[in-house]
């Protein structure tokens, strides 16, 4: 799908260097240089140099996605994304995942779309040869390692991913229904990328090998290396490891096949997990880089984004049917869709919503839009473009995208210029051509038993639901320790892993600190990699300062702060921010309220002026307050049926106790939000909004002096007042474990939350315990929990454990979604792993843990977000900027025996809350076998 950073637009030109011919264009204030060459076997290679951090990103992208599948064998492209991480002939079992943990990588990952599959990771620069070796093994020395048992296990993992992301989610089947009805039956976009459970189950080993041999060939791949590396050396490595991999069959590009509708189709579905009626309207669109794609991008924003948008004005403000309307232009390689999605308030007739959409369109037709509106949208593009380039991996993705779908990484220049050339006439033309009076596919997804809300003349959508059974492991498989297979010949011994290069020195940022006369503390890092500034002002408080009867006050106040000021209407404030190409957001959490901003460096001062106005001149707009309450209540209703939200909210209640203020979700409950008045927000603001409890963090292309100068008015006008943050007693960890069950009838997965209230991040054991947890559940594919439950048994798509805390105690938690009929088996295996972990943690585990944590330090400050997090730690906990080095020393010094003792103390399975959210009628009773007593049903406690 066409990403935002590719489809919208900047005045920036990309300066391109190509190895065969050098093309230079006038360079503006920022450029991305690249070099491209092609091996004899057809592999296209792109280099981009960026030495701002000692890291390198490697991205291998294949021009194959679900569009290259055949009906009845859907989901193959995505299945391959999984398979290629498991093993290869020369990396052995664990493949790239196992190696990633040793070299300090970001975690090997991948993604699949309709049209491409990519594999990527950012590593310290000393591991580049290892990554090139590993990626070549994936391409030329992999398929022989795939056996019947490996395939059977990975099918279970992928099916769990579908259950987690589709079958067990509100509105999860909507995209499936749209695809089946927008496209003809033989169109490759008529099925979903993830495929169907039946097709995945029916895939044979020969099917898999045929797919691999057809599409996973050098002449269908692009390799991008971006970051800090020596180009000539990298070129030698690429040629050494990739050159002898044979070219595959020639691959013909797919012809464009835009969707075509003769009449509007309306379908409905009763959704087991939905609490709000949802309407989707989808029109046939255009393919990637089509001449009309650029105007359609702008059109969808004009129609739906912000207070000037007619869809927002009619549906949200005037008719009060919904809290939000989303519209986007999506472009894929051979076709596209123009989508409108809105979730109406509970009990709303979707016919009223559809009528309001038509009213909004009529307003657009009659009133049009101004040049300022067009400029307002374009003003944000430059900032978005830079944000997409904030990491070397982001640059790698961008270069690969253009190379594959435009046959030229430098197409970004033409792409941008086409967008900037869009006129008002172009926008109205594409509106009339693609939307106005044109047929579309509409879906009405409504809660069970509420078909009276669906669009008139809708027919029931055909959706296959998996039948839930009480128990059963599904397809049986057993992965042997060693697998015999034929090895692919090579001109040299590929089984020898390349050595590390020269150890990089982590680029620890230089931090400056100062304090204004009104008590506002400021912490900053100057970096000129991009012409951007990111900042946040964080005030202590949030949920901790609220009345339990009116939980949600700080969240509503945060929402209202960006809805106008004393001098600007909500619409005027929004427009002022947009014209700067900036973003300003305010949000509240358990312990704080934060104002966060992002702007081009040249617009920073004007952005801060707006921040001051937002902070010190609130509007207190009564109309906006009522809209914010409606939106929040709608959000609470949605959460009430989402198994993951249910698990999080219930787990907090069990950890803190039902009446504790920290047991609440910071957005509040239906009852507490309904109790809140506008005066409550004013009281919170007047009592607690003070620089005495605030810190500001700034990262970007701006000096300390310039930051301080920009805050002179805030320093003068923001009065200091005393604010006392209450201290709360926190419950101790349970003396014995108890199993709790929240019933979601017919849930396709069980959501697991196991843990207890542990310790604050300021506790001396917090970071050592985090080190201990790396091999347990914090190390992704390197962890025991993932290796056993996902890779060993195929029970889950993902599982993790970790500690979270602040200056007050936070939980240790284990979280996962598992196949419903292995709920007990999954919980029992987690218990077994926890019981055995202290005694089985080995010298090799310690070596692996230290290697990852020390080497990954090269990556830890690459992005502005990571630098902001560093400043937050320093300001929140009073730490020295040297805390990063101190943590490295802790890693170096820790012993196996210390890890084992930490595991006994902080990962004890007999002193935890064991919560399961799932289908009680088939799974609850079985959990008594865990040995923690009879499970307790908790629905009635938390409704």
Tab-separated table of C-alpha atoms in Angstrom, residues 731-888:
chain	number	residue	atom	x	y	z
A	731	UNK	CA	-0.524	-3.353	47.287
A	732	UNK	CA	2.131	-5.973	47.772
A	733	UNK	CA	2.597	-8.841	45.357
A	734	UNK	CA	0.159	-11.695	46.095
A	735	UNK	CA	1.373	-14.341	48.516
A	736	UNK	CA	-0.039	-17.051	46.271
A	737	UNK	CA	-1.241	-17.244	42.688
A	738	UNK	CA	-4.910	-17.071	41.649
A	739	UNK	CA	-6.470	-17.691	38.239
A	740	UNK	CA	-9.069	-15.176	37.027
A	741	UNK	CA	-11.222	-15.541	33.907
A	742	UNK	CA	-13.119	-12.907	31.962
A	743	UNK	CA	-15.669	-14.458	29.630
A	744	UNK	CA	-15.852	-13.286	25.999
A	745	UNK	CA	-18.195	-15.854	24.444
A	746	UNK	CA	-16.898	-17.462	21.231
A	747	UNK	CA	-13.542	-15.677	21.416
A	748	UNK	CA	-11.213	-17.032	18.723
A	749	UNK	CA	-8.202	-16.567	20.982
A	750	UNK	CA	-7.559	-16.391	24.685
A	751	UNK	CA	-5.720	-13.251	25.816
A	752	UNK	CA	-3.262	-13.952	28.630
A	753	UNK	CA	-2.058	-11.448	31.222
A	754	UNK	CA	0.068	-12.943	33.988
A	755	UNK	CA	2.048	-10.915	36.533
A	756	UNK	CA	2.100	-8.777	39.651
A	757	UNK	CA	2.965	-5.275	40.874
A	758	UNK	CA	6.768	-5.301	41.003
A	759	UNK	CA	8.958	-2.218	41.563
A	760	UNK	CA	9.678	1.327	40.349
A	761	UNK	CA	12.280	2.028	37.679
A	762	UNK	CA	14.297	3.838	40.334
A	763	UNK	CA	14.688	0.613	42.355
A	764	UNK	CA	18.295	-0.662	42.275
A	765	UNK	CA	17.088	-4.051	41.037
A	766	UNK	CA	14.991	-2.684	38.170
A	767	UNK	CA	17.628	-2.649	35.456
A	768	UNK	CA	19.307	-5.889	36.624
A	769	UNK	CA	15.853	-7.530	36.541
A	770	UNK	CA	15.400	-6.208	33.008
A	771	UNK	CA	18.688	-7.884	32.096
A	772	UNK	CA	17.392	-11.098	33.682
A	773	UNK	CA	14.213	-10.887	31.635
A	774	UNK	CA	15.983	-10.665	28.260
A	775	UNK	CA	16.281	-14.429	27.802
A	776	UNK	CA	12.987	-15.082	29.581
A	777	UNK	CA	10.606	-12.975	27.509
A	778	UNK	CA	12.140	-9.600	26.678
A	779	UNK	CA	14.412	-10.672	23.865
A	780	UNK	CA	11.838	-11.350	21.169
A	781	UNK	CA	12.729	-14.457	19.223
A	782	UNK	CA	15.750	-15.015	21.469
A	783	UNK	CA	13.521	-15.512	24.523
A	784	UNK	CA	12.441	-18.779	26.086
A	785	UNK	CA	8.769	-17.863	26.026
A	786	UNK	CA	8.800	-17.198	22.275
A	787	UNK	CA	10.960	-20.197	21.465
A	788	UNK	CA	8.713	-22.561	23.422
A	789	UNK	CA	5.193	-21.248	22.802
A	790	UNK	CA	5.596	-19.945	19.250
A	791	UNK	CA	8.546	-21.715	17.661
A	792	UNK	CA	8.227	-24.975	19.582
A	793	UNK	CA	4.455	-25.438	19.814
A	794	UNK	CA	2.819	-22.970	17.435
A	795	UNK	CA	0.389	-21.894	20.187
A	796	UNK	CA	0.766	-18.141	19.646
A	797	UNK	CA	1.782	-15.452	17.203
A	798	UNK	CA	3.718	-13.620	19.906
A	799	UNK	CA	4.446	-13.567	23.633
A	800	UNK	CA	6.556	-11.272	25.745
A	801	UNK	CA	7.366	-10.436	29.341
A	802	UNK	CA	8.743	-7.297	30.892
A	803	UNK	CA	8.969	-4.836	33.754
A	804	UNK	CA	7.425	-1.379	33.544
A	805	UNK	CA	7.608	1.306	36.159
A	806	UNK	CA	8.311	4.939	36.845
A	807	UNK	CA	9.093	6.542	40.171
A	808	UNK	CA	6.315	4.323	41.538
A	809	UNK	CA	6.030	0.578	41.248
A	810	UNK	CA	4.872	-0.869	37.958
A	811	UNK	CA	3.979	-4.396	36.934
A	812	UNK	CA	5.944	-7.358	35.756
A	813	UNK	CA	3.703	-8.876	33.112
A	814	UNK	CA	3.589	-11.726	30.621
A	815	UNK	CA	1.197	-11.103	27.741
A	816	UNK	CA	0.065	-13.114	24.746
A	817	UNK	CA	-2.865	-14.203	22.620
A	818	UNK	CA	-3.103	-17.958	22.154
A	819	UNK	CA	-5.293	-20.331	20.189
A	820	UNK	CA	-8.434	-20.910	22.220
A	821	UNK	CA	-8.207	-24.697	22.451
A	822	UNK	CA	-4.676	-24.626	23.875
A	823	UNK	CA	-5.423	-22.074	26.600
A	824	UNK	CA	-4.551	-24.417	29.452
A	825	UNK	CA	-1.559	-25.895	27.614
A	826	UNK	CA	-0.161	-22.403	26.999
A	827	UNK	CA	-0.592	-21.289	30.614
A	828	UNK	CA	0.916	-24.548	31.889
A	829	UNK	CA	3.932	-24.132	29.611
A	830	UNK	CA	4.476	-20.557	30.821
A	831	UNK	CA	4.357	-21.816	34.408
A	832	UNK	CA	6.884	-24.555	33.593
A	833	UNK	CA	9.255	-22.094	31.914
A	834	UNK	CA	9.103	-19.746	34.920
A	835	UNK	CA	9.732	-22.606	37.343
A	836	UNK	CA	12.742	-23.888	35.417
A	837	UNK	CA	14.267	-20.575	34.362
A	838	UNK	CA	16.455	-19.876	37.429
A	839	UNK	CA	18.155	-23.271	37.406
A	840	UNK	CA	18.476	-23.561	33.635
A	841	UNK	CA	19.864	-20.091	32.905
A	842	UNK	CA	23.281	-21.005	31.517
A	843	UNK	CA	26.674	-19.496	30.859
A	844	UNK	CA	25.724	-19.390	27.171
A	845	UNK	CA	22.513	-17.495	28.042
A	846	UNK	CA	24.577	-14.978	29.993
A	847	UNK	CA	27.008	-14.552	27.101
A	848	UNK	CA	24.148	-14.038	24.658
A	849	UNK	CA	22.419	-11.521	26.936
A	850	UNK	CA	25.552	-9.462	27.450
A	851	UNK	CA	26.418	-9.525	23.760
A	852	UNK	CA	22.994	-8.196	22.787
A	853	UNK	CA	22.723	-5.484	25.438
A	854	UNK	CA	26.253	-4.171	24.900
A	855	UNK	CA	26.229	-4.231	21.110
A	856	UNK	CA	22.682	-2.861	20.772
A	857	UNK	CA	23.814	0.293	22.571
A	858	UNK	CA	25.063	1.517	19.188
A	859	UNK	CA	21.404	1.828	18.082
A	860	UNK	CA	19.850	3.336	21.159
A	861	UNK	CA	19.938	7.029	20.210
A	862	UNK	CA	19.398	6.929	16.447
A	863	UNK	CA	16.003	8.653	16.358
A	864	UNK	CA	14.712	11.843	17.947
A	865	UNK	CA	12.149	9.768	19.843
A	866	UNK	CA	14.885	7.766	21.537
A	867	UNK	CA	16.699	10.979	22.447
A	868	UNK	CA	13.499	12.422	23.953
A	869	UNK	CA	13.143	9.242	26.009
A	870	UNK	CA	16.675	9.707	27.329
A	871	UNK	CA	15.848	13.272	28.400
A	872	UNK	CA	12.662	12.058	30.058
A	873	UNK	CA	14.608	9.525	32.133
A	874	UNK	CA	17.094	12.188	33.201
A	875	UNK	CA	14.425	14.682	34.234
A	876	UNK	CA	11.995	12.227	35.815
A	877	UNK	CA	14.469	10.329	37.968
A	878	UNK	CA	17.251	12.841	38.536
A	879	UNK	CA	19.718	10.634	36.701
A	880	UNK	CA	22.971	11.869	35.260
A	881	UNK	CA	23.352	11.698	31.465
A	882	UNK	CA	25.994	9.076	32.278
A	883	UNK	CA	23.263	6.638	33.308
A	884	UNK	CA	23.608	5.029	29.885
A	885	UNK	CA	27.251	4.196	30.567
A	886	UNK	CA	26.390	3.051	34.085
A	887	UNK	CA	23.904	0.563	32.655
A	888	UNK	CA	26.575	-0.798	30.322
